[in-house]
Amino acid sequence: MASKQMFALAGCGACNVEDANFQCFTCGTYYCGVSCQMSHWPLHKDLCIPRLVMATPLRENSSLLTQNALSTNAKTLSAAPNLVKIPKPVTNGVAMTKMLPDLQTRKDNNGPVTNGVAAKKTALDVETVKDNIPAGAVSNREKPAINAIKAPLQAPKPSQPAEAVGNNENPAPKPLKTPLQVLNALQSGEISVVKGKIVPKIEPPRTPKPLQRGPFPAPGRHVKISYVGKDMLYIYDSGLGPNGEPNSFEMLISRSLDCAMHVTDCLSAPPVIEEIVFAPFEDDYYRSVVKSVQNGIAEVFFPDFGNSMKIEWKKLKEIPDEKLKYAVVVTHPVWIDNVKSFTPRVNEYLETIVDLHEFVLTTVIDMPSTHIRMVDMRHSIQQYVLSEKLLALQQPESSLNLKTKLVAQLRQPNSALKLVATNPNTYKPVYYSEMIDTNISVSKGVELVVSYALHAFNENKISVINKSNQAAYEKTTKDCQTYGQIDPNPYNPQKQEVCLVKVKDIWHRAAPVNFKYGKPVQFYLLDLPAFTDEIKDAPVRRYPPGLTRHLFAVESIVENPGFLLQAIHGDENKVEQLPGVTIRANVYQTIEDDIIHLNVVSYEKGSLYAL
């Protein structure tokens, strides 16, 4: 027996065709398919989308909000007669899933619910979907309008999961209750805003800044050795800073010790590679750079000295002063010119002069592809060249007493080419008050060498040097020639300055003594010593910083010039042959004139690189 129809068939809201099986996700209106929904949208949107009105706070009026939503839904249902007394709509799970993105698009743009694929469906496609609807599949959206208002921030639950809005790369931030909390969190850096959303602060990995190295000392600067490394030295400038400021190395170490003294806590976590921390050394703490950490032991390098050591990382301390932490390094690694390696004997000697003996830089050579310089330097007091000293220490013991032979072996034919021209931009004038005078022993049988004798027989005057200073004197005169030749920059010295001046094709250390129109015209040659005649436009150069300040020659009166004449076979016209002659003389000094007097008792011809 035919059953009685209990419910009216649902009609399409657009074309009124009965048995419409697709339903508007928001208000429940039935449609044959997407094409009918789209054609009906201009009229349907006024019933489907509520208009915005001024709302009261949600928390205070939640019950009123629910009542308004119920009444609004009732009016909507009464306005659509085809929707009264209808059965639960049958829906297709796949079709509903496809419609979810379109629903979100419609909510955002106030446009019709569309789907790019479904919009192209033909009537045949719709009939195919209708024929394949699975039995028993029902909609879970009986009251869509009320549910949407009750949970406006909750996404609908489709039959298949929709694509996640966010990603899980960053953890969710801790909820913040008030705007002030948000502002405080933003200011402190706990959170940040990315594309309008609050995200928690992500700590970047620690990447310590590398230390920067300060300028290398110029030739002529005084330096000391801080550490003896493997075939190299670490040196630092031991002189005053610019404008008489304190020494930069001493100030840096003093600041480091003072800062470390006030840091009581050691590190609580292992340091990262290249991190700069305080490390203990000989009961004090100094700056160090972490080179490795393994099994609780850190290897650190002390950049301000040059040495390394291993220590428990738990004994390291943080450096709270950022300026001290990243202060430029004023200690520099160097190789010694012509000394390829350090023997145990050389190392033993160098260890005895660390931080104690001062040297003057004479040669600085930049090496390619490295920050390590090749240098040579002269002892400030003893005047020996360090490279020569170290090479001598490498020789067998039996040959050390052969001084003449050894010096000949040590000197390189082209060593003069390594001298560096004076830089006009960094030059500081040298004054004759800085020069170091020499003394001739007042006694009998003093061994001397004649250095200048132009007035030996007409004025009985000669200049002499101590025999022991002969090698240093020769080197100084040769260096004068080299510096004068390689320096292209003319100079106008002022009073009390010393300089280099070229007289008769020979460069001399000199001091200007007479000026005309602001330019020197007469000089006192320090290594003769003697005054020049007035010279117009004499070539003058700056006094090289790497040139020694020591003076060697002393002017004296010869009491028996006739005896000295025998050294040149009695011919006064051969007086230019006297320089280089070694003499023994009884030396005395008169109280009245304070002049050195010589009584020559013997002579020995020799060779001297004289002026």
XYZ file of C-alpha atoms in Angstrom:
611
model
C 0.000 0.000 0.000
C 1.314 3.414 -0.948
C 2.516 5.393 1.965
C 1.167 8.770 2.753
C 3.446 11.733 2.101
C 4.111 13.299 5.517
C 6.149 16.387 4.506
C 6.076 18.877 1.708
C 8.929 18.533 -0.750
C 11.683 21.224 -0.477
C 11.699 23.648 -3.382
C 14.694 25.447 -4.900
C 14.892 29.035 -3.691
C 15.787 30.197 -7.209
C 13.734 28.089 -9.681
C 11.108 26.532 -7.270
C 11.886 23.040 -8.567
C 10.923 20.504 -5.916
C 13.259 17.957 -4.416
C 16.220 20.376 -4.169
C 18.900 18.645 -2.145
C 21.571 21.369 -1.709
C 21.298 23.810 1.138
C 22.756 27.250 1.922
C 25.300 26.688 4.668
C 24.298 29.875 6.547
C 20.511 30.128 6.493
C 19.346 26.737 5.177
C 17.688 27.803 1.887
C 17.509 24.919 -0.628
C 18.948 25.023 -4.140
C 19.285 22.668 -7.069
C 22.983 23.455 -7.206
C 25.613 26.167 -7.275
C 24.274 27.781 -10.455
C 20.859 28.354 -8.822
C 22.480 29.718 -5.681
C 24.527 32.199 -7.714
C 21.568 33.419 -9.761
C 19.479 33.871 -6.583
C 22.207 35.694 -4.626
C 21.149 39.344 -5.403
C 17.786 38.693 -3.673
C 18.965 36.087 -1.202
C 21.772 38.099 0.377
C 19.372 40.506 2.103
C 17.846 37.588 4.046
C 21.027 35.569 4.511
C 23.525 38.219 5.756
C 22.511 40.242 8.833
C 23.193 43.982 8.767
C 25.715 45.399 11.272
C 24.283 47.517 14.097
C 25.855 49.103 17.192
C 26.359 46.218 19.621
C 26.438 46.140 23.407
C 29.339 44.378 25.178
C 29.153 40.642 24.667
C 29.968 39.666 28.266
C 27.248 41.872 29.813
C 24.503 40.963 27.327
C 25.106 37.328 26.458
C 21.555 36.266 27.277
C 20.074 39.153 25.306
C 22.293 38.290 22.357
C 21.045 34.720 22.327
C 17.407 35.838 22.447
C 17.916 38.247 19.552
C 19.553 35.544 17.524
C 16.621 33.157 18.105
C 14.046 35.739 17.112
C 16.011 36.711 14.025
C 16.175 33.076 12.949
C 12.466 32.632 13.458
C 11.713 35.642 11.259
C 14.019 34.320 8.585
C 12.297 30.959 8.575
C 8.807 32.536 8.445
C 9.837 34.641 5.462
C 10.597 31.478 3.495
C 7.407 29.380 3.181
C 9.165 26.590 1.333
C 11.236 25.862 4.441
C 8.331 25.102 6.822
C 7.964 21.522 8.004
C 10.789 20.112 5.959
C 12.762 17.022 6.751
C 16.415 17.103 7.688
C 18.198 17.898 4.437
C 20.258 15.251 2.788
C 23.707 16.497 1.853
C 26.745 15.182 0.105
C 29.859 15.119 2.344
C 32.241 15.793 -0.532
C 30.254 18.692 -1.850
C 30.049 20.244 1.609
C 33.785 19.980 2.057
C 34.384 21.722 -1.237
C 32.047 24.522 -0.207
C 33.926 25.382 3.027
C 36.622 27.568 1.458
C 33.904 29.328 -0.546
C 32.007 30.005 2.633
C 35.013 31.663 4.224
C 35.492 33.766 1.085
C 31.867 34.855 1.160
C 32.050 35.842 4.824
C 35.099 37.950 4.195
C 33.948 39.614 0.989
C 30.168 39.716 1.488
C 29.865 37.889 -1.812
C 28.001 34.718 -2.841
C 29.227 31.307 -1.827
C 31.069 30.012 -4.856
C 33.482 27.295 -5.723
C 35.760 27.559 -8.719
C 35.181 23.936 -9.689
C 31.534 23.697 -8.742
C 30.676 26.860 -10.695
C 31.570 25.060 -13.888
C 29.290 22.146 -13.165
C 26.571 21.553 -15.760
C 23.056 20.348 -15.048
C 24.199 16.835 -15.875
C 26.899 17.122 -13.235
C 24.310 18.132 -10.661
C 22.064 15.188 -11.523
C 25.080 12.860 -11.207
C 25.779 14.184 -7.722
C 22.133 13.800 -6.752
C 22.089 10.183 -7.915
C 25.227 9.368 -5.866
C 24.137 10.856 -2.557
C 24.857 8.241 0.125
C 21.870 7.157 2.125
C 21.652 8.369 5.674
C 24.058 11.353 5.263
C 22.505 14.249 7.095
C 23.505 17.837 7.795
C 24.835 18.844 11.212
C 23.780 22.460 10.646
C 20.139 22.471 11.722
C 20.414 26.003 13.197
C 23.337 27.635 11.344
C 22.488 31.217 12.196
C 22.242 30.615 15.967
C 25.390 28.489 16.041
C 27.357 31.101 14.125
C 26.356 33.860 16.556
C 27.013 31.792 19.671
C 30.522 30.887 18.560
C 31.570 33.656 16.175
C 35.327 32.822 16.458
C 34.989 29.082 16.059
C 35.578 27.640 12.635
C 32.869 25.268 11.331
C 33.575 21.554 11.514
C 33.303 20.096 8.014
C 33.227 16.400 7.245
C 36.907 16.691 6.261
C 39.451 18.925 8.098
C 39.960 22.350 6.535
C 43.425 23.738 5.868
C 45.059 25.224 8.974
C 45.154 28.997 9.046
C 48.512 29.278 10.865
C 51.621 27.153 11.006
C 53.259 25.334 13.864
C 56.756 26.673 13.343
C 56.489 29.178 16.219
C 54.966 28.359 19.611
C 51.802 30.157 20.581
C 52.409 33.245 22.728
C 51.237 33.339 26.310
C 47.785 35.027 26.518
C 47.986 38.665 27.535
C 45.022 40.075 29.441
C 45.351 43.844 29.088
C 46.689 46.293 26.479
C 49.243 47.409 29.014
C 50.561 43.876 29.259
C 50.800 43.736 25.477
C 52.640 47.057 25.335
C 55.021 46.028 28.098
C 55.705 42.722 26.392
C 56.358 44.480 23.102
C 58.691 46.952 24.774
C 60.630 44.240 26.590
C 60.926 42.162 23.440
C 59.011 39.165 24.815
C 56.664 39.289 21.848
C 56.520 40.837 18.411
C 53.799 41.472 15.852
C 54.037 39.711 12.492
C 51.287 40.348 9.935
C 48.972 41.598 12.664
C 49.507 38.586 14.912
C 51.392 38.365 18.189
C 54.234 35.882 18.103
C 56.622 35.042 20.924
C 60.204 36.241 20.880
C 62.582 33.778 19.274
C 66.062 33.894 20.744
C 68.639 34.008 17.923
C 71.699 31.805 18.294
C 74.621 33.555 19.961
C 77.198 34.665 17.421
C 79.965 36.557 19.216
C 81.515 39.554 17.498
C 85.159 39.078 16.551
C 87.750 41.318 18.167
C 89.274 44.037 16.022
C 93.022 44.634 15.949
C 94.410 48.123 16.540
C 96.937 49.872 14.266
C 100.395 48.368 14.081
C 103.201 50.458 15.621
C 105.105 52.526 13.067
C 108.866 52.183 12.556
C 110.649 54.112 15.265
C 108.119 53.275 17.964
C 109.302 51.612 21.162
C 107.907 48.117 21.740
C 108.161 45.301 24.244
C 107.661 41.555 23.928
C 104.570 40.161 25.676
C 104.880 36.478 24.756
C 107.217 34.088 22.955
C 105.196 31.830 20.654
C 106.196 29.114 18.234
C 108.753 30.798 15.966
C 107.048 34.149 16.506
C 106.742 36.920 19.071
C 103.847 39.007 20.354
C 104.768 42.659 20.806
C 102.999 45.822 21.969
C 103.720 49.539 21.740
C 105.337 50.588 25.020
C 105.431 54.327 24.333
C 102.958 57.059 25.182
C 99.782 57.456 23.181
C 98.810 60.438 20.983
C 99.154 63.831 22.671
C 100.913 62.298 25.640
C 98.051 59.970 26.553
C 98.819 56.932 28.766
C 100.093 53.790 27.128
C 97.186 51.920 25.500
C 98.402 48.440 26.496
C 98.866 49.324 30.156
C 95.464 51.056 30.279
C 93.737 48.022 28.729
C 95.274 45.563 31.211
C 94.474 47.871 34.134
C 90.817 48.143 33.067
C 90.619 44.370 32.613
C 91.968 43.632 36.097
C 89.711 46.216 37.715
C 86.565 44.968 35.951
C 87.271 41.280 36.666
C 87.788 42.065 40.335
C 84.127 43.129 40.640
C 82.716 40.050 38.863
C 82.061 37.388 41.504
C 79.986 34.790 39.622
C 81.389 32.319 37.125
C 79.529 31.102 34.044
C 76.468 28.930 34.660
C 76.357 27.503 31.120
C 79.093 26.450 28.709
C 80.381 29.307 26.527
C 80.097 29.251 22.771
C 83.071 29.193 20.446
C 84.702 32.631 19.947
C 82.893 34.057 22.982
C 84.949 36.635 24.880
C 85.144 35.990 28.623
C 87.405 36.511 31.606
C 89.795 33.610 32.225
C 92.134 33.150 35.204
C 95.874 33.254 34.703
C 98.423 33.496 37.518
C 95.787 34.498 40.111
C 94.276 37.275 37.955
C 91.579 37.409 35.287
C 92.188 38.650 31.756
C 90.281 38.844 28.479
C 90.206 35.577 26.592
C 88.579 34.097 23.491
C 87.048 30.617 23.743
C 88.479 28.353 21.041
C 86.898 25.015 22.013
C 84.767 23.400 24.737
C 84.851 19.653 25.312
C 84.157 17.468 28.343
C 83.902 20.465 30.638
C 87.263 21.895 29.529
C 87.575 25.119 27.527
C 90.615 26.122 25.530
C 91.056 29.900 25.643
C 93.390 32.340 23.911
C 94.529 35.543 25.623
C 94.548 38.133 22.797
C 96.245 40.813 24.897
C 99.307 38.631 25.505
C 99.379 35.878 22.882
C 99.325 32.703 25.011
C 96.692 29.937 25.262
C 95.643 27.527 27.995
C 93.008 24.931 28.914
C 90.735 25.403 31.914
C 87.351 24.280 33.263
C 84.693 26.437 31.664
C 82.981 26.788 35.062
C 85.916 28.969 36.159
C 85.307 31.503 33.391
C 83.478 34.773 34.027
C 81.253 37.043 31.994
C 82.664 40.442 30.938
C 79.899 42.940 31.811
C 81.625 45.982 30.271
C 80.904 45.858 26.535
C 83.511 48.525 25.737
C 86.177 46.523 27.520
C 84.926 43.262 26.072
C 85.322 44.451 22.480
C 88.222 46.874 22.960
C 90.702 46.704 20.081
C 93.658 44.370 20.505
C 96.950 46.283 20.787
C 99.215 43.210 20.901
C 100.487 41.985 17.544
C 102.060 38.712 16.342
C 105.301 39.166 14.406
C 108.018 37.151 12.750
C 111.616 38.250 13.131
C 113.267 39.011 9.814
C 115.650 36.268 8.626
C 114.936 34.050 11.666
C 112.867 31.134 10.398
C 112.647 29.174 13.650
C 113.514 29.489 17.334
C 115.951 26.997 18.790
C 115.696 26.074 22.495
C 118.592 28.430 23.182
C 116.832 31.285 21.385
C 113.594 30.600 23.277
C 115.451 30.581 26.558
C 116.997 33.959 25.816
C 113.745 35.533 24.630
C 111.916 34.417 27.763
C 114.385 36.437 29.853
C 113.521 39.727 28.108
C 109.695 39.443 27.989
C 108.113 42.680 29.321
C 111.527 43.874 30.544
C 113.627 45.025 27.581
C 112.537 47.747 25.192
C 113.245 47.780 21.474
C 112.874 50.282 18.642
C 111.114 49.033 15.503
C 113.415 49.508 12.523
C 111.739 47.379 9.862
C 108.057 46.546 9.312
C 107.047 44.434 6.300
C 103.416 43.604 5.506
C 103.085 39.950 4.536
C 100.476 38.812 1.959
C 97.374 36.908 3.093
C 98.097 37.278 6.818
C 97.915 39.872 9.583
C 101.334 38.792 10.900
C 104.136 41.273 10.104
C 107.801 40.618 9.463
C 109.834 42.975 11.649
C 113.266 43.736 12.959
C 114.126 45.902 15.922
C 117.072 47.357 17.759
C 117.629 47.181 21.516
C 117.030 50.645 22.989
C 120.067 50.563 25.286
C 122.465 47.913 24.055
C 121.837 48.848 20.398
C 122.038 45.292 19.049
C 119.713 44.207 16.251
C 117.406 41.446 17.442
C 117.643 39.338 14.293
C 121.443 39.374 14.508
C 121.311 38.468 18.170
C 119.002 35.500 17.587
C 121.004 34.226 14.641
C 124.156 34.465 16.726
C 122.526 32.360 19.429
C 121.825 29.675 16.837
C 125.535 29.367 16.017
C 127.762 26.781 17.740
C 129.340 27.937 20.998
C 132.867 27.793 19.571
C 132.139 30.408 16.934
C 130.549 33.023 19.178
C 133.864 34.645 20.017
C 134.634 35.228 16.345
C 132.875 38.573 16.350
C 134.105 39.931 13.042
C 133.304 36.759 11.149
C 129.902 36.493 12.770
C 128.866 40.061 11.957
C 129.806 39.492 8.330
C 127.626 36.392 8.234
C 124.667 38.071 9.868
C 124.404 41.122 7.652
C 122.449 40.738 4.485
C 123.649 42.499 1.354
C 120.197 43.970 0.695
C 119.111 44.632 4.276
C 119.121 48.402 3.630
C 116.298 47.975 1.127
C 113.965 46.904 3.940
C 114.008 50.322 5.591
C 110.695 52.155 5.268
C 110.323 55.749 4.126
C 108.979 58.156 6.738
C 105.218 58.726 6.459
C 104.477 62.505 6.371
C 100.919 61.955 7.642
C 101.964 60.257 10.877
C 105.344 61.937 11.411
C 106.177 63.425 14.786
C 109.170 65.802 14.823
C 112.350 64.625 16.527
C 114.172 67.206 18.646
C 117.859 67.233 19.467
C 116.932 67.099 23.141
C 116.010 63.474 22.405
C 119.500 62.631 21.139
C 121.762 60.582 23.412
C 125.318 61.866 23.705
C 128.400 59.677 23.952
C 131.402 59.826 26.289
C 135.106 59.287 25.753
C 136.890 57.747 28.710
C 139.443 60.083 30.250
C 142.393 57.741 30.754
C 145.550 56.416 29.141
C 145.712 54.121 26.135
C 142.095 54.634 25.057
C 141.347 52.912 21.754
C 139.649 55.308 19.326
C 138.839 55.531 15.628
C 139.209 58.731 13.616
C 135.889 59.670 11.986
C 136.623 63.172 10.620
C 139.970 64.920 10.178
C 139.596 67.770 7.679
C 141.150 70.277 10.139
C 143.668 67.891 11.690
C 146.780 69.905 10.723
C 145.532 73.471 10.303
C 143.469 73.597 13.508
C 144.679 70.383 15.245
C 141.099 69.166 15.468
C 139.787 65.665 14.722
C 136.603 63.790 15.535
C 136.863 60.351 17.097
C 134.553 57.553 18.208
C 135.050 54.772 20.691
C 136.374 51.670 19.012
C 133.547 49.691 20.591
C 130.982 51.872 18.766
C 132.516 51.438 15.316
C 129.951 48.903 14.036
C 126.996 50.968 15.245
C 128.481 54.129 13.755
C 128.959 52.476 10.365
C 125.406 51.167 10.331
C 124.016 54.579 11.247
C 125.873 56.349 8.460
C 124.727 53.728 5.947
C 121.136 53.973 7.148
C 121.270 57.737 6.656
C 122.126 57.242 2.993
C 119.331 54.733 2.501
C 116.663 56.764 4.278
C 117.637 59.883 2.368
C 117.422 58.053 -0.954
C 114.063 56.335 -0.413
C 112.256 59.343 1.102
C 110.775 61.508 -1.706
C 109.135 64.070 0.605
C 110.985 67.382 1.237
C 110.834 68.800 4.735
C 111.191 72.215 6.337
C 112.500 71.622 9.887
C 111.985 74.140 12.655
C 114.312 75.234 15.412
C 115.533 72.507 17.799
C 114.525 69.759 15.374
C 116.871 67.193 13.863
C 116.602 66.025 10.274
C 118.506 64.561 7.348
C 120.330 66.943 5.023
C 122.242 66.202 1.846
C 125.671 67.840 1.638
C 127.961 67.054 -1.318
C 125.875 63.992 -2.262
C 126.028 62.525 1.258
C 123.082 62.415 3.679
C 123.870 63.483 7.253
C 122.029 63.606 10.539
C 121.820 67.318 11.234
C 120.223 70.156 13.190
C 119.384 73.496 11.507
C 121.146 76.435 13.184
C 120.512 79.363 10.870
C 117.334 80.373 9.044
C 116.464 82.836 6.299
C 112.896 83.547 5.239
C 111.682 80.657 7.390
C 113.996 78.098 5.775
C 117.210 76.603 7.187
C 120.409 77.636 5.408
C 123.061 76.296 7.775
C 123.277 72.987 9.658
C 125.277 71.291 12.382
C 126.216 67.811 11.173
C 125.909 65.512 14.179
C 128.175 62.682 13.056
C 131.238 64.793 12.152
C 130.491 66.964 14.179
C 130.919 70.195 12.203
C 129.037 73.223 10.904
C 128.285 73.549 7.216
C 128.652 76.710 5.196
C 125.438 78.461 4.232
C 123.580 76.256 1.771
C 120.703 77.477 -0.356
C 117.864 75.018 -0.989
C 119.671 72.024 0.495
C 117.691 68.763 0.191
C 116.169 68.078 3.616
C 114.154 65.067 4.805
C 112.390 64.108 8.019
C 114.393 62.331 10.680
C 113.450 58.641 10.278
C 111.618 57.225 13.316
C 113.594 53.995 12.943
C 116.979 55.727 12.983
C 118.928 55.587 16.235
C 119.071 58.614 18.527
C 122.548 57.744 19.743
C 125.453 60.033 18.883
C 128.957 58.625 18.453
C 131.515 61.265 17.443
C 133.352 63.639 19.735
C 135.449 66.583 18.576
C 138.920 66.742 20.185
C 142.241 68.584 20.086
C 145.328 66.598 19.002
C 148.341 67.644 21.014
C 150.862 65.892 18.753
C 149.536 66.150 15.172
C 153.024 65.432 13.834
C 152.830 61.895 15.120
C 149.426 61.461 13.492
C 150.890 62.769 10.219
C 152.993 59.615 9.978
C 149.822 57.596 9.392
C 149.453 59.309 5.987
C 153.181 59.207 5.141
C 153.798 62.804 6.182
C 151.598 64.304 3.434
C 148.986 66.737 4.762
C 147.250 66.716 1.392
C 146.194 63.126 2.105
C 144.272 64.123 5.206
C 141.112 62.487 3.774
C 142.838 59.123 4.406
C 142.803 59.575 8.185
C 139.155 58.578 8.793
C 139.162 54.904 9.716
C 142.597 54.943 11.336
C 142.569 53.332 14.786
C 144.641 55.175 17.367
C 145.602 54.731 21.000
C 145.715 57.963 22.898
C 146.033 59.350 26.362
C 142.837 61.293 26.915
C 142.457 64.213 29.285
C 140.073 67.111 29.666
C 140.926 70.663 30.748
C 138.772 72.432 33.260
C 138.994 75.785 31.483
C 137.601 74.900 28.076
C 135.907 71.510 28.786
C 137.465 70.115 25.584
C 138.808 66.595 25.046
C 142.579 66.547 24.428
C 144.388 63.626 22.816
C 148.019 62.621 22.940
C 148.325 59.916 20.277
C 150.740 57.140 21.240
C 150.100 54.662 18.406
C 148.023 54.164 15.311
C 146.795 51.294 13.153
C 145.366 51.694 9.719
C 141.930 50.284 9.189
C 138.778 50.750 7.160
C 135.835 52.834 8.271
C 132.712 53.790 6.422
C 133.174 57.480 7.213
C 131.499 60.640 6.007
